[in-house]
C-alpha positions as a LaTeX table, in Angstrom:
\begin{tabular}{lrrr}
\hline
Residue & $x$ (\AA) & $y$ (\AA) & $z$ (\AA) \\
\hline
Met1 & 95.48 & 86.46 & 102.25 \\
Gln2 & 95.83 & 87.02 & 98.54 \\
Leu3 & 96.47 & 89.65 & 95.88 \\
His4 & 95.16 & 89.36 & 92.33 \\
Phe5 & 97.93 & 91.07 & 90.37 \\
Asn6 & 97.46 & 92.10 & 86.75 \\
Ala7 & 99.96 & 93.59 & 84.31 \\
Val8 & 97.96 & 95.52 & 81.70 \\
Ser9 & 99.25 & 97.08 & 78.47 \\
Glu10 & 97.41 & 99.98 & 76.81 \\
Pro11 & 100.29 & 101.93 & 75.20 \\
Gly12 & 98.33 & 104.90 & 74.00 \\
Leu13 & 95.41 & 107.04 & 75.10 \\
Pro14 & 93.24 & 105.54 & 77.84 \\
Gly15 & 90.60 & 103.29 & 76.28 \\
Glu16 & 88.76 & 100.04 & 76.85 \\
Lys17 & 91.34 & 98.55 & 79.20 \\
Trp18 & 91.33 & 101.56 & 81.52 \\
Gln19 & 87.54 & 101.55 & 81.34 \\
Lys20 & 87.57 & 97.92 & 82.47 \\
Leu21 & 89.79 & 98.84 & 85.43 \\
Tyr22 & 87.40 & 101.63 & 86.32 \\
Asn23 & 84.39 & 99.30 & 86.16 \\
Thr24 & 86.23 & 96.78 & 88.33 \\
His25 & 87.22 & 99.17 & 91.12 \\
Trp26 & 84.77 & 102.07 & 91.11 \\
Ala27 & 82.15 & 100.45 & 93.37 \\
Ala28 & 84.71 & 100.08 & 96.16 \\
Tyr29 & 85.99 & 103.64 & 95.72 \\
Lys30 & 82.42 & 104.95 & 95.66 \\
Ala31 & 81.57 & 103.22 & 98.94 \\
Trp32 & 84.75 & 104.63 & 100.50 \\
Leu33 & 83.97 & 108.16 & 99.35 \\
Asn34 & 80.36 & 108.03 & 100.50 \\
Ser35 & 81.45 & 106.84 & 103.94 \\
Lys36 & 83.82 & 109.82 & 104.28 \\
Glu37 & 81.61 & 112.68 & 103.07 \\
Asn38 & 81.80 & 115.71 & 105.37 \\
Phe39 & 81.38 & 119.45 & 105.32 \\
Ser40 & 84.95 & 120.04 & 104.17 \\
Thr41 & 84.66 & 117.89 & 101.04 \\
Pro42 & 85.15 & 120.16 & 98.01 \\
Asp43 & 82.52 & 120.26 & 95.31 \\
Leu44 & 83.13 & 119.28 & 91.70 \\
Lys45 & 83.73 & 122.81 & 90.43 \\
Thr46 & 86.30 & 123.56 & 93.14 \\
Ser47 & 88.09 & 120.29 & 92.41 \\
Gln48 & 88.20 & 120.92 & 88.67 \\
Val49 & 89.45 & 124.47 & 89.15 \\
Ala50 & 92.28 & 123.12 & 91.32 \\
Leu51 & 93.24 & 120.55 & 88.68 \\
Lys52 & 93.31 & 123.20 & 85.94 \\
Lys53 & 95.39 & 125.51 & 88.14 \\
Tyr54 & 98.09 & 123.08 & 89.27 \\
Met55 & 98.11 & 120.41 & 86.55 \\
Pro56 & 96.60 & 121.98 & 83.44 \\
Glu57 & 98.39 & 119.51 & 81.15 \\
Met58 & 96.34 & 116.71 & 82.74 \\
Trp59 & 93.00 & 118.27 & 81.79 \\
Pro60 & 92.55 & 116.54 & 78.37 \\
Thr61 & 93.36 & 113.17 & 79.95 \\
Tyr62 & 90.96 & 113.91 & 82.80 \\
Glu63 & 88.15 & 114.73 & 80.38 \\
Arg64 & 88.79 & 111.53 & 78.44 \\
Leu65 & 88.74 & 109.43 & 81.61 \\
Cys66 & 85.49 & 111.02 & 82.76 \\
Lys67 & 83.95 & 110.22 & 79.37 \\
Leu68 & 85.12 & 106.58 & 79.51 \\
Ala69 & 83.75 & 106.28 & 83.04 \\
Lys70 & 80.46 & 107.99 & 82.20 \\
Ala71 & 81.27 & 109.81 & 85.39 \\
Asp72 & 78.65 & 111.38 & 87.61 \\
Asp73 & 79.60 & 114.29 & 89.88 \\
Leu74 & 81.10 & 111.99 & 92.54 \\
Ala75 & 83.28 & 110.08 & 90.09 \\
Ala76 & 84.28 & 113.24 & 88.23 \\
Arg77 & 85.32 & 114.86 & 91.48 \\
Phe78 & 87.29 & 111.78 & 92.53 \\
Leu79 & 89.15 & 111.65 & 89.22 \\
Thr80 & 90.51 & 115.17 & 89.75 \\
Gly81 & 92.54 & 113.70 & 92.62 \\
Phe82 & 91.82 & 116.80 & 94.69 \\
Gln83 & 91.22 & 116.60 & 98.43 \\
Pro84 & 90.44 & 112.87 & 98.82 \\
Pro85 & 89.74 & 111.36 & 102.25 \\
Ala86 & 92.79 & 110.72 & 104.41 \\
Tyr87 & 94.63 & 107.43 & 104.00 \\
Ile88 & 97.74 & 106.04 & 105.65 \\
Ser89 & 100.22 & 103.49 & 104.32 \\
Ala90 & 103.77 & 102.66 & 105.37 \\
Cys91 & 106.53 & 101.78 & 102.83 \\
Ser92 & 110.34 & 101.92 & 102.55 \\
Asn93 & 112.57 & 102.87 & 99.62 \\
Ala94 & 116.23 & 103.28 & 98.72 \\
Val95 & 118.32 & 104.62 & 95.85 \\
Leu96 & 121.60 & 103.26 & 94.55 \\
Ala97 & 123.52 & 105.59 & 92.23 \\
Gly98 & 126.88 & 105.10 & 90.57 \\
Asp99 & 127.85 & 102.23 & 88.28 \\
Glu100 & 124.42 & 100.78 & 89.02 \\
Ile101 & 121.34 & 103.00 & 89.19 \\
Gln102 & 118.32 & 101.61 & 91.02 \\
Leu103 & 115.26 & 102.69 & 92.98 \\
Val104 & 113.75 & 99.92 & 95.09 \\
Arg105 & 110.70 & 100.21 & 97.29 \\
Asn106 & 108.32 & 98.19 & 99.44 \\
Tyr107 & 104.65 & 99.11 & 99.46 \\
Asp108 & 103.15 & 98.25 & 102.86 \\
Tyr109 & 99.38 & 98.31 & 103.11 \\
His110 & 96.34 & 96.02 & 103.28 \\
Pro111 & 95.75 & 93.67 & 100.29 \\
Asp112 & 92.08 & 94.67 & 100.09 \\
Leu113 & 93.06 & 98.31 & 99.51 \\
Ile114 & 95.21 & 98.02 & 96.40 \\
Glu115 & 94.13 & 97.85 & 92.78 \\
Gly116 & 96.81 & 95.26 & 92.06 \\
Thr117 & 97.52 & 96.66 & 88.59 \\
Gln118 & 100.74 & 97.46 & 86.79 \\
Leu119 & 99.77 & 99.58 & 83.79 \\
Leu120 & 101.78 & 100.41 & 80.69 \\
Ser121 & 100.24 & 103.53 & 79.16 \\
Ala122 & 101.07 & 106.58 & 77.03 \\
Trp123 & 98.31 & 109.02 & 77.94 \\
Asn124 & 100.34 & 112.08 & 76.94 \\
Gly125 & 102.81 & 110.75 & 74.40 \\
Lys126 & 105.29 & 109.38 & 76.96 \\
Lys127 & 105.28 & 105.67 & 77.87 \\
Val128 & 104.77 & 105.06 & 81.57 \\
Ile129 & 104.89 & 101.85 & 83.61 \\
Ala130 & 103.22 & 102.48 & 86.96 \\
Thr131 & 101.54 & 100.74 & 89.87 \\
Thr132 & 98.09 & 102.29 & 89.70 \\
Asp133 & 96.07 & 103.82 & 92.52 \\
Cys134 & 92.88 & 105.89 & 92.68 \\
Leu135 & 92.28 & 104.96 & 89.01 \\
Ile136 & 94.04 & 108.06 & 87.70 \\
Gly137 & 97.11 & 107.94 & 89.95 \\
Ala138 & 100.18 & 105.88 & 90.85 \\
Val139 & 102.12 & 104.91 & 93.97 \\
Asp140 & 105.34 & 104.33 & 92.03 \\
Gly141 & 106.48 & 104.08 & 88.43 \\
Met142 & 108.94 & 104.96 & 85.68 \\
Asn143 & 108.66 & 106.61 & 82.28 \\
Glu144 & 110.51 & 105.87 & 79.06 \\
Asp145 & 112.78 & 108.88 & 79.59 \\
Gly146 & 114.30 & 107.02 & 82.55 \\
Leu147 & 112.65 & 108.92 & 85.41 \\
Ala148 & 111.52 & 106.73 & 88.32 \\
Ile149 & 109.47 & 107.81 & 91.35 \\
Ser150 & 108.08 & 106.33 & 94.55 \\
Leu151 & 106.56 & 107.49 & 97.82 \\
Thr152 & 106.59 & 106.68 & 101.50 \\
Phe153 & 104.11 & 108.04 & 104.06 \\
Gly154 & 105.62 & 110.94 & 106.01 \\
Gly155 & 104.36 & 109.88 & 109.43 \\
Arg156 & 102.42 & 113.04 & 110.26 \\
Lys157 & 98.75 & 113.42 & 111.23 \\
Val158 & 98.05 & 116.75 & 109.55 \\
Val159 & 95.52 & 116.72 & 106.70 \\
Gly160 & 95.29 & 119.91 & 104.66 \\
Glu161 & 94.22 & 121.28 & 101.31 \\
Gly162 & 95.79 & 119.70 & 98.29 \\
Phe163 & 95.88 & 116.69 & 96.02 \\
Gly164 & 96.13 & 113.03 & 96.87 \\
Ile165 & 99.70 & 111.90 & 96.29 \\
Pro166 & 98.81 & 109.31 & 93.58 \\
Ile167 & 97.78 & 111.92 & 91.01 \\
Ile168 & 100.87 & 114.01 & 91.80 \\
Leu169 & 103.11 & 111.04 & 91.06 \\
Arg170 & 101.14 & 110.34 & 87.88 \\
Tyr171 & 101.61 & 113.94 & 86.75 \\
Val172 & 105.37 & 113.74 & 87.29 \\
Leu173 & 105.61 & 110.55 & 85.24 \\
Glu174 & 103.46 & 111.96 & 82.45 \\
Phe175 & 105.20 & 115.31 & 82.01 \\
Cys176 & 108.71 & 115.22 & 83.54 \\
Ser177 & 111.86 & 113.72 & 82.06 \\
Asn178 & 114.52 & 114.26 & 84.73 \\
Val179 & 115.02 & 114.98 & 88.41 \\
Glu180 & 115.09 & 118.77 & 88.01 \\
Glu181 & 111.69 & 118.84 & 86.30 \\
Ala182 & 110.24 & 116.37 & 88.81 \\
Val183 & 111.38 & 118.40 & 91.82 \\
Glu184 & 109.90 & 121.58 & 90.33 \\
Ala185 & 106.53 & 119.87 & 89.96 \\
Leu186 & 106.62 & 118.30 & 93.44 \\
Val187 & 107.42 & 121.62 & 95.06 \\
Arg188 & 104.70 & 123.45 & 93.13 \\
Ile189 & 101.73 & 121.07 & 93.55 \\
Pro190 & 100.17 & 120.94 & 97.05 \\
Ser191 & 99.79 & 117.55 & 98.76 \\
His192 & 96.94 & 117.02 & 101.23 \\
Met193 & 99.05 & 114.79 & 103.50 \\
Ser194 & 102.72 & 114.30 & 104.35 \\
Tyr195 & 104.87 & 112.13 & 102.09 \\
Asn196 & 108.49 & 111.52 & 101.19 \\
Val197 & 108.77 & 111.34 & 97.40 \\
Thr198 & 111.98 & 110.04 & 95.86 \\
Val199 & 112.89 & 110.59 & 92.21 \\
Val200 & 115.88 & 109.24 & 90.28 \\
Asp201 & 116.73 & 109.53 & 86.59 \\
Lys202 & 118.89 & 107.58 & 84.17 \\
Thr203 & 121.94 & 109.77 & 84.86 \\
Gly204 & 121.92 & 108.62 & 88.49 \\
Lys205 & 120.84 & 111.96 & 89.88 \\
Phe206 & 118.26 & 111.69 & 92.66 \\
Lys207 & 116.39 & 113.77 & 95.22 \\
Thr208 & 113.89 & 113.13 & 97.99 \\
Val209 & 111.24 & 115.78 & 98.56 \\
Arg210 & 109.44 & 115.99 & 101.89 \\
Leu211 & 105.89 & 117.15 & 101.25 \\
Ala212 & 103.45 & 118.36 & 103.90 \\
Pro213 & 100.18 & 120.33 & 103.79 \\
Asp214 & 101.24 & 122.71 & 106.57 \\
Lys215 & 104.91 & 123.25 & 105.69 \\
Glu216 & 107.02 & 124.31 & 102.75 \\
Pro217 & 108.43 & 121.36 & 100.75 \\
Val218 & 111.96 & 120.35 & 101.70 \\
Val219 & 114.27 & 119.04 & 98.97 \\
Thr220 & 116.90 & 116.63 & 100.32 \\
Asp221 & 119.66 & 114.31 & 99.14 \\
Ala222 & 118.28 & 111.42 & 101.21 \\
Ala223 & 119.01 & 108.09 & 99.53 \\
Phe224 & 116.44 & 106.23 & 101.60 \\
Thr225 & 113.17 & 106.93 & 103.40 \\
Thr226 & 110.73 & 105.16 & 105.69 \\
Asn227 & 107.81 & 106.80 & 107.49 \\
His228 & 108.98 & 109.97 & 109.15 \\
Gln229 & 110.43 & 113.29 & 108.05 \\
Gly230 & 113.57 & 113.82 & 110.10 \\
Thr231 & 111.86 & 113.77 & 113.49 \\
Ile232 & 109.08 & 111.57 & 114.84 \\
Asp233 & 105.83 & 113.56 & 114.77 \\
Trp234 & 103.49 & 110.64 & 115.42 \\
Pro235 & 105.01 & 108.31 & 118.06 \\
Glu236 & 102.18 & 105.77 & 118.02 \\
Asn237 & 102.32 & 105.34 & 114.25 \\
Ala238 & 106.12 & 105.14 & 114.38 \\
Ala239 & 105.96 & 102.41 & 117.01 \\
Phe240 & 103.42 & 100.47 & 115.00 \\
Asn241 & 105.28 & 100.51 & 111.67 \\
Lys242 & 108.81 & 100.51 & 113.11 \\
Thr243 & 109.92 & 103.39 & 110.93 \\
Val244 & 113.02 & 104.15 & 113.04 \\
Glu245 & 114.18 & 100.53 & 112.98 \\
Arg246 & 113.72 & 100.27 & 109.22 \\
Ser247 & 115.50 & 103.58 & 108.67 \\
Ala248 & 118.48 & 102.47 & 110.76 \\
Phe249 & 118.65 & 99.21 & 108.81 \\
Leu250 & 118.71 & 101.03 & 105.47 \\
Glu251 & 121.33 & 103.51 & 106.65 \\
Lys252 & 123.62 & 100.67 & 107.71 \\
Leu253 & 122.93 & 98.71 & 104.53 \\
Leu254 & 123.73 & 101.58 & 102.17 \\
Ser255 & 126.86 & 102.55 & 104.09 \\
Lys256 & 128.54 & 99.20 & 103.44 \\
Lys257 & 131.39 & 99.32 & 100.95 \\
Gly258 & 130.78 & 97.64 & 97.64 \\
Met259 & 127.03 & 97.40 & 98.13 \\
Asp260 & 125.40 & 96.23 & 94.90 \\
Ala261 & 121.91 & 96.51 & 93.41 \\
Ile262 & 121.01 & 92.83 & 93.77 \\
Thr263 & 121.90 & 92.72 & 97.47 \\
Ile264 & 119.88 & 95.84 & 98.19 \\
Ala265 & 116.84 & 94.59 & 96.27 \\
Asp266 & 117.01 & 91.20 & 98.00 \\
Ser267 & 117.12 & 92.93 & 101.39 \\
Phe268 & 113.68 & 94.40 & 100.74 \\
Leu269 & 112.27 & 90.87 & 100.83 \\
Gln270 & 113.65 & 90.30 & 104.31 \\
Lys271 & 112.90 & 91.70 & 107.76 \\
Pro272 & 112.83 & 94.40 & 108.96 \\
Leu273 & 111.89 & 95.85 & 105.56 \\
Tyr274 & 109.55 & 93.02 & 104.57 \\
Asn275 & 106.48 & 92.98 & 106.83 \\
Thr276 & 103.71 & 90.42 & 107.30 \\
Leu277 & 101.06 & 92.20 & 109.38 \\
Phe278 & 98.67 & 92.11 & 106.43 \\
Gln279 & 95.58 & 91.93 & 108.63 \\
Glu280 & 96.62 & 95.10 & 110.44 \\
Gly281 & 97.36 & 97.00 & 107.22 \\
Phe282 & 101.14 & 96.72 & 107.56 \\
Gly283 & 102.11 & 93.97 & 105.17 \\
Thr284 & 104.48 & 94.28 & 102.21 \\
Leu285 & 102.20 & 93.95 & 99.20 \\
Phe286 & 105.03 & 94.11 & 96.67 \\
Thr287 & 108.62 & 95.13 & 96.11 \\
Ala288 & 109.21 & 97.28 & 93.02 \\
Val289 & 112.67 & 97.61 & 91.50 \\
Tyr290 & 113.27 & 100.38 & 88.93 \\
Lys291 & 116.41 & 100.52 & 86.78 \\
Pro292 & 116.22 & 103.85 & 84.91 \\
Ala293 & 119.37 & 103.48 & 82.81 \\
Glu294 & 118.19 & 100.11 & 81.49 \\
Gly295 & 114.46 & 100.81 & 81.29 \\
Ile296 & 113.69 & 97.72 & 83.39 \\
Val297 & 110.94 & 97.34 & 86.00 \\
Glu298 & 110.73 & 94.36 & 88.36 \\
Met299 & 107.79 & 93.47 & 90.60 \\
Arg300 & 108.93 & 91.07 & 93.29 \\
Trp301 & 107.50 & 88.82 & 95.99 \\
Pro302 & 109.32 & 86.12 & 97.99 \\
Asn303 & 108.63 & 83.45 & 95.36 \\
Val304 & 107.59 & 85.48 & 92.31 \\
Lys305 & 109.34 & 87.99 & 90.05 \\
Ile306 & 107.93 & 89.81 & 87.01 \\
Cys307 & 110.33 & 91.70 & 84.78 \\
Gln308 & 109.05 & 94.29 & 82.29 \\
Thr309 & 110.51 & 96.70 & 79.73 \\
Phe310 & 108.88 & 99.43 & 77.69 \\
Asp311 & 109.37 & 97.57 & 74.42 \\
Gly312 & 108.79 & 94.09 & 75.79 \\
Phe313 & 105.93 & 94.60 & 78.24 \\
Gln314 & 103.93 & 91.41 & 78.75 \\
Glu315 & 100.37 & 91.30 & 80.01 \\
Gln316 & 99.99 & 88.67 & 82.72 \\
Tyr317 & 98.11 & 87.65 & 85.84 \\
Lys318 & 99.57 & 86.35 & 89.09 \\
Leu319 & 97.81 & 85.18 & 92.24 \\
Ile320 & 100.01 & 86.25 & 95.15 \\
Asn321 & 99.55 & 84.41 & 98.45 \\
Tyr322 & 100.67 & 86.17 & 101.63 \\
Asn323 & 101.78 & 84.51 & 104.84 \\
Gln324 & 100.07 & 86.35 & 107.67 \\
Thr325 & 101.55 & 87.23 & 111.05 \\
Ser326 & 99.03 & 88.90 & 113.31 \\
Val327 & 98.73 & 90.99 & 116.44 \\
Ala328 & 95.71 & 90.00 & 118.48 \\
Pro329 & 92.83 & 92.46 & 118.92 \\
Ala330 & 93.48 & 92.77 & 122.66 \\
Lys331 & 90.41 & 94.63 & 123.91 \\
Ile332 & 91.00 & 97.06 & 126.76 \\
Val333 & 89.12 & 95.84 & 129.82 \\
Lys334 & 88.60 & 97.16 & 133.33 \\
Lys335 & 90.73 & 95.64 & 136.07 \\
Glu336 & 91.41 & 96.40 & 139.68 \\
Lys337 & 93.26 & 99.72 & 139.74 \\
Ala338 & 96.22 & 98.19 & 141.53 \\
Gln339 & 96.50 & 95.46 & 138.89 \\
Val340 & 96.06 & 97.48 & 135.70 \\
Gln341 & 98.56 & 96.40 & 133.06 \\
Arg342 & 98.67 & 97.37 & 129.43 \\
Thr343 & 100.46 & 94.97 & 127.13 \\
Leu344 & 100.42 & 93.87 & 123.54 \\
His345 & 99.31 & 90.29 & 122.98 \\
Gln346 & 100.23 & 87.74 & 120.36 \\
Ala347 & 97.40 & 86.32 & 118.27 \\
Gln348 & 96.76 & 82.76 & 117.24 \\
Pro349 & 97.37 & 82.10 & 113.54 \\
Val350 & 94.58 & 83.31 & 111.30 \\
Gln351 & 92.46 & 80.36 & 110.23 \\
Asp352 & 90.21 & 82.02 & 107.69 \\
Ser353 & 91.93 & 83.82 & 104.82 \\
Ser354 & 88.67 & 85.37 & 103.56 \\
Leu355 & 89.18 & 88.46 & 105.72 \\
Asn356 & 86.65 & 91.23 & 105.23 \\
Gly357 & 87.11 & 94.96 & 105.74 \\
Leu358 & 85.65 & 95.01 & 109.26 \\
Asp359 & 88.10 & 92.38 & 110.54 \\
Trp360 & 91.33 & 94.10 & 109.63 \\
Gln361 & 90.16 & 97.59 & 110.54 \\
Glu362 & 88.96 & 96.46 & 113.96 \\
Thr363 & 92.23 & 94.65 & 114.58 \\
Leu364 & 94.23 & 97.68 & 113.50 \\
Ser365 & 92.17 & 99.94 & 115.81 \\
Asp366 & 92.87 & 97.64 & 118.74 \\
Ala367 & 96.56 & 97.45 & 117.91 \\
Leu368 & 96.91 & 101.25 & 117.73 \\
Val369 & 95.01 & 101.84 & 120.97 \\
Asn370 & 97.07 & 99.21 & 122.77 \\
Ile371 & 100.27 & 100.82 & 121.53 \\
Met372 & 99.02 & 104.12 & 122.97 \\
Ala373 & 98.22 & 102.47 & 126.27 \\
His374 & 101.57 & 100.73 & 126.38 \\
Ser375 & 103.44 & 103.99 & 125.70 \\
Asn376 & 101.42 & 105.95 & 128.28 \\
Pro377 & 100.97 & 103.95 & 131.53 \\
Ser378 & 99.05 & 106.79 & 133.20 \\
Ala379 & 96.29 & 106.73 & 130.57 \\
Asp380 & 92.74 & 106.23 & 131.81 \\
Ile381 & 91.28 & 102.93 & 130.60 \\
Glu382 & 87.73 & 104.22 & 130.13 \\
Glu383 & 88.92 & 107.14 & 128.02 \\
Leu384 & 91.05 & 104.80 & 125.93 \\
Glu385 & 88.07 & 102.57 & 125.29 \\
Asn386 & 85.88 & 105.57 & 124.45 \\
Phe387 & 88.51 & 106.74 & 122.00 \\
Arg388 & 88.66 & 103.29 & 120.42 \\
Asn389 & 84.88 & 103.33 & 119.93 \\
Lys390 & 85.13 & 106.67 & 118.14 \\
Leu391 & 88.11 & 105.54 & 116.09 \\
Phe392 & 86.40 & 102.32 & 114.99 \\
Asn393 & 82.86 & 103.47 & 114.29 \\
Arg394 & 80.25 & 101.59 & 112.25 \\
Gly395 & 82.71 & 98.94 & 111.23 \\
Glu396 & 85.35 & 101.30 & 109.80 \\
Ile397 & 88.37 & 103.27 & 110.95 \\
Ser398 & 87.91 & 107.04 & 110.86 \\
Trp399 & 91.36 & 108.46 & 110.14 \\
Glu400 & 89.85 & 111.95 & 110.28 \\
Ile401 & 88.83 & 111.40 & 113.93 \\
Leu402 & 92.27 & 110.01 & 114.67 \\
Ala403 & 94.04 & 113.02 & 113.18 \\
Asp404 & 91.62 & 115.49 & 114.77 \\
Phe405 & 91.97 & 113.86 & 118.21 \\
Trp406 & 95.75 & 114.06 & 118.22 \\
Ser407 & 95.98 & 117.52 & 116.68 \\
Lys408 & 94.11 & 119.35 & 119.47 \\
Pro409 & 96.59 & 120.13 & 122.24 \\
Gly410 & 95.25 & 120.17 & 125.76 \\
Lys411 & 92.26 & 117.94 & 125.02 \\
Gly412 & 92.04 & 114.31 & 126.00 \\
Tyr413 & 95.16 & 112.30 & 125.29 \\
Gly414 & 96.17 & 114.46 & 122.35 \\
Ala415 & 98.36 & 116.63 & 124.57 \\
Ser416 & 100.08 & 113.90 & 126.56 \\
Trp417 & 100.85 & 111.62 & 123.62 \\
Asn418 & 102.29 & 114.41 & 121.54 \\
Asn419 & 104.72 & 115.60 & 124.20 \\
\hline
\end{tabular}
């Protein structure tokens, strides 16, 4: 599997280069949005009102982007960042503060679902280097004031009213200069899903804010995060992405005396932090290393490293090849009741690297359902298979059905697997 990575420099207002990114990626975003339309999707006016209320400083940029995109109602609504469909990634990150100041993170997701762009911009007078997402947003980045930010999924199924996390991170990078300002913005702006957001500035101060749509934000001094928020709310997801194991590894790593920035960054390219289940949506797409005091950003892979600065940013293209490890799509089948066994199976190596969307989503559905079956031996096989058919419907995972199924206590397996 491969990633086409581009470093793009447009150090001013969004213009032709952002427009080219939009034209490259909009068709895929449009198909995704159209497949997820439902009665709870907000209209354009509601979305714009929310943007003006919570991020009014972003409005001129938003209008400019809509003009460059020649946006119809669907695109204009998407570019507000408000109430997008649910999406789930993994990720790990860690902060080192002291003589060396560093934020390092792994972004774990499927290669087909990333823009693959590192963008240098100055949309609002402040230079920002960010890994772009949702065209207007970011999954991590740093600004020229020395404020760096990254996210990890919070490991909870609840989807509520709020903004997609990429535009929230973009807002922080555009308008905040230090940790205090970043925390104020993160606490004030509602997120539609649960995330751990870590911010660190050039003084070495850092905070991690736990965001959730159904709870008040929690500001912590956590120096590392994986994919839960204190407790495990979603056991099946935790088992799949090994959030507890990765968290324990980071805790032990950071507790060692004399730990240095290079050792920590190198550890993110090794197991258990570096993951290779790309087909199942749990592969490390990149490691990002932010050095706020020095204004240095590194994008890293096992055999590739790109180093950028705000004054010496270089446009470049890299073709990243991933080595795939896979879990087989072990279909649940009927057996004699006395011989029913639920196990996870190892797959044969993937022969064809031209994997399409249906392949990885089907495999991921099977992997999740088999994890459920393995963790609940009393589960009924027919109901598991029926759930799988609902989860993987018309060639695509429905995360809304997944969240809805598990969030209704007393119905189906939602009650037993949440106990």
